XYZ file of C-alpha atoms in Angstrom:
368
model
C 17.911 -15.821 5.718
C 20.995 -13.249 6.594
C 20.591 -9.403 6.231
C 23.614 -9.717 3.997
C 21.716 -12.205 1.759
C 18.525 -10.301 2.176
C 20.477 -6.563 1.450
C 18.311 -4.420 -0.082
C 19.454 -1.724 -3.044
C 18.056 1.594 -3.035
C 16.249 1.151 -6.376
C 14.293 -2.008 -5.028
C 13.637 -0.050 -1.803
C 11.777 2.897 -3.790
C 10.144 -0.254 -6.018
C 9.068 -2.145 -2.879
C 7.307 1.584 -1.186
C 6.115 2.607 -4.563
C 4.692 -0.543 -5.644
C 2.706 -1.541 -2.062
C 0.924 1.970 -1.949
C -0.179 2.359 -5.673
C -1.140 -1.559 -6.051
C -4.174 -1.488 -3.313
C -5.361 2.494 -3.648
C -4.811 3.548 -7.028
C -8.160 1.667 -8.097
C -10.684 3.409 -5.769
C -9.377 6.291 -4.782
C -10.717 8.707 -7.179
C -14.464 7.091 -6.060
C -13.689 7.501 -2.152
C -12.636 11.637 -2.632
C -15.741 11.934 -4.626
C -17.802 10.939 -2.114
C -16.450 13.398 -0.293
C -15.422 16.594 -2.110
C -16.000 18.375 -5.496
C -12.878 19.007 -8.147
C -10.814 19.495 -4.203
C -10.081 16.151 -4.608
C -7.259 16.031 -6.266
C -5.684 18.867 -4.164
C -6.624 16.589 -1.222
C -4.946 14.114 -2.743
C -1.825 16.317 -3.706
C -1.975 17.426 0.407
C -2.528 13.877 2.353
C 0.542 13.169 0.240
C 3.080 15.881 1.251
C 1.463 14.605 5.065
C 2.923 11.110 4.069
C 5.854 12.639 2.859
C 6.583 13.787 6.034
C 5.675 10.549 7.856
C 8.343 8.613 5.792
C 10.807 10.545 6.527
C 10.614 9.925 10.233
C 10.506 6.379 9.412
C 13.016 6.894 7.483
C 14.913 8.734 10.081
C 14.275 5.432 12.538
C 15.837 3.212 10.635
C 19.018 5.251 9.981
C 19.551 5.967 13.090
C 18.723 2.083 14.162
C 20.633 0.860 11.536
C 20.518 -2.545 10.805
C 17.553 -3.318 12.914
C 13.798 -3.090 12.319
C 11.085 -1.788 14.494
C 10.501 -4.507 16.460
C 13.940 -4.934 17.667
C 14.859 -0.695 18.385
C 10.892 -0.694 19.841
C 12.278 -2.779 22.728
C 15.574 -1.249 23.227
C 13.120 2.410 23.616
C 10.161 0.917 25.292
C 11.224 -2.208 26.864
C 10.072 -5.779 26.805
C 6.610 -5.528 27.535
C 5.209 -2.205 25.399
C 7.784 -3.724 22.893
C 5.233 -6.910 22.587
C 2.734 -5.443 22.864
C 3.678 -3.303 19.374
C 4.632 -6.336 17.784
C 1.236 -8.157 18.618
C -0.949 -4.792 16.879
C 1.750 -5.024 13.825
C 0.803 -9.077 13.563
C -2.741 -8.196 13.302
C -2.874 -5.330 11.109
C -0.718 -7.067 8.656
C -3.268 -10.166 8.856
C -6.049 -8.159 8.754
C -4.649 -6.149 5.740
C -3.140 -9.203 3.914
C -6.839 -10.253 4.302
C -8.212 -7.298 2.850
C -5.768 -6.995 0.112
C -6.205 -10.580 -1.367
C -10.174 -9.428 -1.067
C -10.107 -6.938 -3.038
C -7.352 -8.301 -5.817
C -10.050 -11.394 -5.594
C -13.214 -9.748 -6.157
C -11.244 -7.620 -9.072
C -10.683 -10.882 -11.086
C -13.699 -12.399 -10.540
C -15.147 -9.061 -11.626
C -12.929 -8.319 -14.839
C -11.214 -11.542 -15.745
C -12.615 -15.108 -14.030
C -16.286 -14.160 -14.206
C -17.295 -18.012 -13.696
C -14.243 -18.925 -11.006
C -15.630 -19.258 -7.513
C -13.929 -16.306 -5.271
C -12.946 -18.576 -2.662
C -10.336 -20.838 -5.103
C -9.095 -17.082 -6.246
C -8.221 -16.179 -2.951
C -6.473 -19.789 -2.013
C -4.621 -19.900 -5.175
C -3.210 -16.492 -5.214
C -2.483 -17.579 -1.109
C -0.694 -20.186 -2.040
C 1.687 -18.345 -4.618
C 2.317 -15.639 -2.202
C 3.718 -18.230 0.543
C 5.506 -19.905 -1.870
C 7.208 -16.303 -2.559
C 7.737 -14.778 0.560
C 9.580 -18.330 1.591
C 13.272 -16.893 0.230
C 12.597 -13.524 2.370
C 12.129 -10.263 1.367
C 14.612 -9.597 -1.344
C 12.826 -11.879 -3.621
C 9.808 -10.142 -2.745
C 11.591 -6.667 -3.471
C 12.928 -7.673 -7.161
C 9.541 -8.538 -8.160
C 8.337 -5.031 -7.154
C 11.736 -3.873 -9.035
C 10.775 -5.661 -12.130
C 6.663 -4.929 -12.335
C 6.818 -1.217 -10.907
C 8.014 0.303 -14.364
C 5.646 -1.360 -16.147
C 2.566 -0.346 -13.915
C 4.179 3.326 -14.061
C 4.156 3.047 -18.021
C 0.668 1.394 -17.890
C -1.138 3.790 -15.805
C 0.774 6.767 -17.490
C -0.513 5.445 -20.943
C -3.880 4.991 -19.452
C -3.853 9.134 -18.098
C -2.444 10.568 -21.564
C -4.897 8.413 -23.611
C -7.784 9.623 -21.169
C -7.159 12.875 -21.751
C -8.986 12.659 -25.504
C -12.305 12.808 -22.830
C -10.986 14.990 -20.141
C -13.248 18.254 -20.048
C -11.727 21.303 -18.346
C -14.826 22.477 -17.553
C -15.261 20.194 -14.389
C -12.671 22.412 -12.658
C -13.682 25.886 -13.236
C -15.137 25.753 -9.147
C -11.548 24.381 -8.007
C -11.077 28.201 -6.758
C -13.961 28.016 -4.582
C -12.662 25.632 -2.086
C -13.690 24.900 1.263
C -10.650 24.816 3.230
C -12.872 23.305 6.040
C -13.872 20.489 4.308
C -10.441 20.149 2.988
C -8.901 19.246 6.260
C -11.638 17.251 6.924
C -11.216 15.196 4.140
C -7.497 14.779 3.863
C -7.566 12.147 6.891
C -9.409 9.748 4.764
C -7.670 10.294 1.652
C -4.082 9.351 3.742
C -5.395 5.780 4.506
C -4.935 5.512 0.628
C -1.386 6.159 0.674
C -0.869 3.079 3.077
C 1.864 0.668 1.878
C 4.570 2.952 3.006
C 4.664 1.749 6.609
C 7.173 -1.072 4.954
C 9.969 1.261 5.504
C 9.624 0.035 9.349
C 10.796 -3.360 8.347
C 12.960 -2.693 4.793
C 15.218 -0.569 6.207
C 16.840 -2.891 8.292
C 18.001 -4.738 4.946
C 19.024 -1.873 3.135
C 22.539 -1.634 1.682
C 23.325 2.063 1.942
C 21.020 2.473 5.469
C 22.465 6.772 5.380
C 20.227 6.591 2.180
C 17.140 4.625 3.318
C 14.857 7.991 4.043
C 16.278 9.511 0.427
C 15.087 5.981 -1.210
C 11.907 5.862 0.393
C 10.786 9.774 -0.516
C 11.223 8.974 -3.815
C 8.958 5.585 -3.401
C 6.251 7.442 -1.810
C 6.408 10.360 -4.193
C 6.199 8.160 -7.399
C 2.381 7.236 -5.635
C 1.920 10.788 -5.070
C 1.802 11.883 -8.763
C 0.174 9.080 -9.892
C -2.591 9.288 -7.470
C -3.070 12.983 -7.581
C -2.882 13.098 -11.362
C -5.773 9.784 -10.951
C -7.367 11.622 -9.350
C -7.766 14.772 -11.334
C -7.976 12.808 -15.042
C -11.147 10.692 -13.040
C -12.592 14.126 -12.507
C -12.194 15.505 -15.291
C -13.875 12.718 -17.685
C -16.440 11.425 -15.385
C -18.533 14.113 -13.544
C -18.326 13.729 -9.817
C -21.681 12.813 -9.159
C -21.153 9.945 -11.889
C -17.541 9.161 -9.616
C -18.911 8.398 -6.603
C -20.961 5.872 -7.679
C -18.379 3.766 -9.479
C -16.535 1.122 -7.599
C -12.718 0.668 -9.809
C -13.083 4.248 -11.644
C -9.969 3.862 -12.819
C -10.474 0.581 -14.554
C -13.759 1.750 -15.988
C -11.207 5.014 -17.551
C -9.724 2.364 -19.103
C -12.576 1.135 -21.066
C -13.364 4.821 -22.093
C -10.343 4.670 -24.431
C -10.947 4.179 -27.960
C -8.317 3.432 -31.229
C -8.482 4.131 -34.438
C -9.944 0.999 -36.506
C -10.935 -0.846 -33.479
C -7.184 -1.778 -32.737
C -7.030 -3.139 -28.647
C -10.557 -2.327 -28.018
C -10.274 -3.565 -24.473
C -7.506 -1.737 -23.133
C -8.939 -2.448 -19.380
C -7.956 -5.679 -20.097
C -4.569 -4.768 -20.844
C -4.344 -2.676 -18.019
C -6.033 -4.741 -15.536
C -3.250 -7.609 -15.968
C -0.949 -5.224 -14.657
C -2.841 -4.223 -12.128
C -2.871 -7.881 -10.615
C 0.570 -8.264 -10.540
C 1.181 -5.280 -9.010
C -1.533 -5.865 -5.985
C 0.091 -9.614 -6.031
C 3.475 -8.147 -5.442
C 1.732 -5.985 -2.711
C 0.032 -9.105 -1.499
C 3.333 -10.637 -0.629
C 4.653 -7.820 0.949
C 2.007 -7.757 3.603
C 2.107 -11.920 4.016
C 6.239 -11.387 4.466
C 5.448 -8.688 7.074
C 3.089 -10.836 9.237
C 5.075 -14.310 8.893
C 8.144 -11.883 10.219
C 6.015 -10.350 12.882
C 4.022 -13.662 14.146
C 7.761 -15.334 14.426
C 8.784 -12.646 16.511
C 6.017 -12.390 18.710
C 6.650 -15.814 19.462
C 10.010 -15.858 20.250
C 10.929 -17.630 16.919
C 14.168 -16.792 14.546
C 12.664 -19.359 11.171
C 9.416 -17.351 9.883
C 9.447 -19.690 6.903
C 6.517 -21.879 8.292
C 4.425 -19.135 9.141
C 4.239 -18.412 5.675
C 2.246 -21.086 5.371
C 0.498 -21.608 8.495
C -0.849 -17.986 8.230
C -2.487 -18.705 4.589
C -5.698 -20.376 6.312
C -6.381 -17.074 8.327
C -5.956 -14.855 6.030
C -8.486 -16.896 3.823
C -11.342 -16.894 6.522
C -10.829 -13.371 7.267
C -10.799 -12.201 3.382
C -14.162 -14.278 3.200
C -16.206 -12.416 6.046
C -17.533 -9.601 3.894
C -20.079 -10.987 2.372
C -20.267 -8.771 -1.082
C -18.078 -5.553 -1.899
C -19.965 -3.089 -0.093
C -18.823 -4.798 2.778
C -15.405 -5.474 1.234
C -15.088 -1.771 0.989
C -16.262 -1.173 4.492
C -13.769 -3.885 6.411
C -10.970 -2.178 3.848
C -11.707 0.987 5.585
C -11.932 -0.202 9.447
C -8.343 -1.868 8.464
C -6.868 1.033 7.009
C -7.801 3.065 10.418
C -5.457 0.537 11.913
C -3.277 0.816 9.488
C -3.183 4.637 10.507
C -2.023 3.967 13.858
C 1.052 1.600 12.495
C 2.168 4.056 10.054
C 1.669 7.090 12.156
C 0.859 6.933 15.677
C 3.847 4.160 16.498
C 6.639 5.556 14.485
C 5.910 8.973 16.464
C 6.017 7.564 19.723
C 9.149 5.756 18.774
C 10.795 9.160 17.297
C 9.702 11.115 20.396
C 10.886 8.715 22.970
C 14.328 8.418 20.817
C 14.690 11.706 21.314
C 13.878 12.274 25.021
C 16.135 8.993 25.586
C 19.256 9.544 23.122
C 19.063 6.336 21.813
C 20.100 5.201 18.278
C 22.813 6.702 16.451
C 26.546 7.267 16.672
C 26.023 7.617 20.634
C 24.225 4.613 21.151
C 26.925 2.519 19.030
C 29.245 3.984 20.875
C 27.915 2.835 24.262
């Protein structure tokens, strides 16, 4: 499928970023900071965001001054042919590995909240299957679903905060002035592998319609997750004690089931919330499957990444089935998201440096 029939608008670019960072994180996160720190958490939160911030916009920066192209294609006009491949063959694992993880976790969620009798493994397939089946028209398809579900998981989890505040007690902050800044920086590191998602600026802005806007589009994306997580965060805090946190694997599902109505009317709002939920880590889900299909074609020499949408379903499913229960779930999540780290950081900063020292991209390099 063409760029031109795959152009992005800026709205679905800050719905695609905003929607593949809150789908995956916004669950845990509150649990993983308590584990960690006191009432700091949310400020950690509030922090490893403004890091991401910055990280986006020298994404964002990439693709406007490689307009039109994505990372794998300015990577080998900076690098060359070889480190060039050798980039794209670490992108087609991590977004295996994290499609993997992803379709774990929105698995084990179901099976957990909704599909109690439904064997895990014809989750996983099923929702596999749907995702190819998306991600076959490219990624504009991909990026009006996000358009479409992101309000309503904004609304949702908004509702959810406000109507959590009937149990929120003050009281659990009174030590936020004592902080550590130590263990502050100490913890931010782990609370940025949260915020992962964004990294699909590398690849999105090539499609984008207005690509002197792309970096604008995305801030906004990743600062839609950065309220919602840090204000997650801070409700979680506030109604469950931290020591009662840290032991709770969805915290923010289980704030959900804290809310009470007058008269018994929609006793189970987790339920209502949790179907949002789903779509939203579905429409993440198919980001991440796009991603690799694109990647894997690439890597191979290939132009048609249609197939691979298909072909890569049956590794995705054996990898998503090595953890054997959610601890382990939880602990492969992590080990991914350290990869992740390197993607979304580490290459993007080589690539900005060496565009630099080279004077590559831009008005010069059209120009030549």
């Amino acid at each position: 499928m063409s760029k031109k029939t795959d152009a992005l608008s800026g709205v679905q670019i800050t719905a695609l970023v905003a929607a593949t960072i809150i789908a995956t994180g916004v669950m845990s996160l509150a649990s993983d900071v308590a584990e960690e720190m006191n009432t700091d958490g949310a400020i950690a939160t509030f922090l490893a965001g403004m890091i991401v911030l910055g990280l986006t916009y020298l994404i964002g920066y990439l693709s406007k001054r490689f307009a039109g192209r994505t990372i794998l294609d300015y990577s080998r006009e900076l690098l060359g042919m070889l480190p060039s491949k050798g980039i794209n063959f670490i992108l087609c694992i991590y977004f295996v590995v994290i499609s993997s993880a992803v379709v774990r976790t929105f698995a084990a969620a179901i099976k957990l909240f909704l599909l109690e009798k439904t064997p895990i493994e014809v989750i996983i397939f099923s929702i596999l299957l749907v995702s190819g089946y998306l991600v076959q028209n490219g990624i504009n398809p991909v990026a009006r679903m996000c358009e479409a579900l992101l309000p309503i998981l904004v609304l949702s989890l908004s509702l959810l905060l406000v109507l959590s505040l009937q149990n929120f007690d003050i009281k659990e902050f009174y030590s936020v002035w004592q902080i550590d800044p130590m263990n502050l920086i100490r913890v931010i590191p782990k609370t940025l592998l949260a915020y992962l998602g964004f990294e699909v600026v590398l690849f999105a802005g090539a499609y984008a319609a207005k690509p002197d806007k792309v970096t604008q589009y995305s801030l906004v994306g990743v600062g839609i997750a950065v309220g919602l997580y840090t204000a997650t965060v801070a409700v979680c805090i506030g109604v469950f004690t931290n020591d009662d946190l840290s032991y709770l694997i969805y915290p923010t599902l289980e704030l959900a089931k804290t809310i009470s109505f007058p008269g018994a009317f929609a006793e189970r709002f987790d339920i209502f919330f949790a179907i949002f939920w789903v779509l939203a880590v579905f429409t993440s889900l198919s980001v991440f499957h796009y991603l690799a299909a694109f990647s894997v074609t690439r890597l191979i020499g290939m132009r048609n990444y249609r197939p691979f949408s298909y072909f890569l379903i049956p590794p995705i499913y054996f990898i998503s089935l090595i953890p054997q229960n959610i601890f382990e779930n939880q602990l492969f999540s992590r080990w991914v998201s350290y990869l992740g780290a390197v993607v979304a950081a580490g290459i993007p900063a080589l690539l900005f440096v060496v565009s630099l020292i080279r004077r590559k991209g831009g008005e010069k390099n059209e120009e030549a």
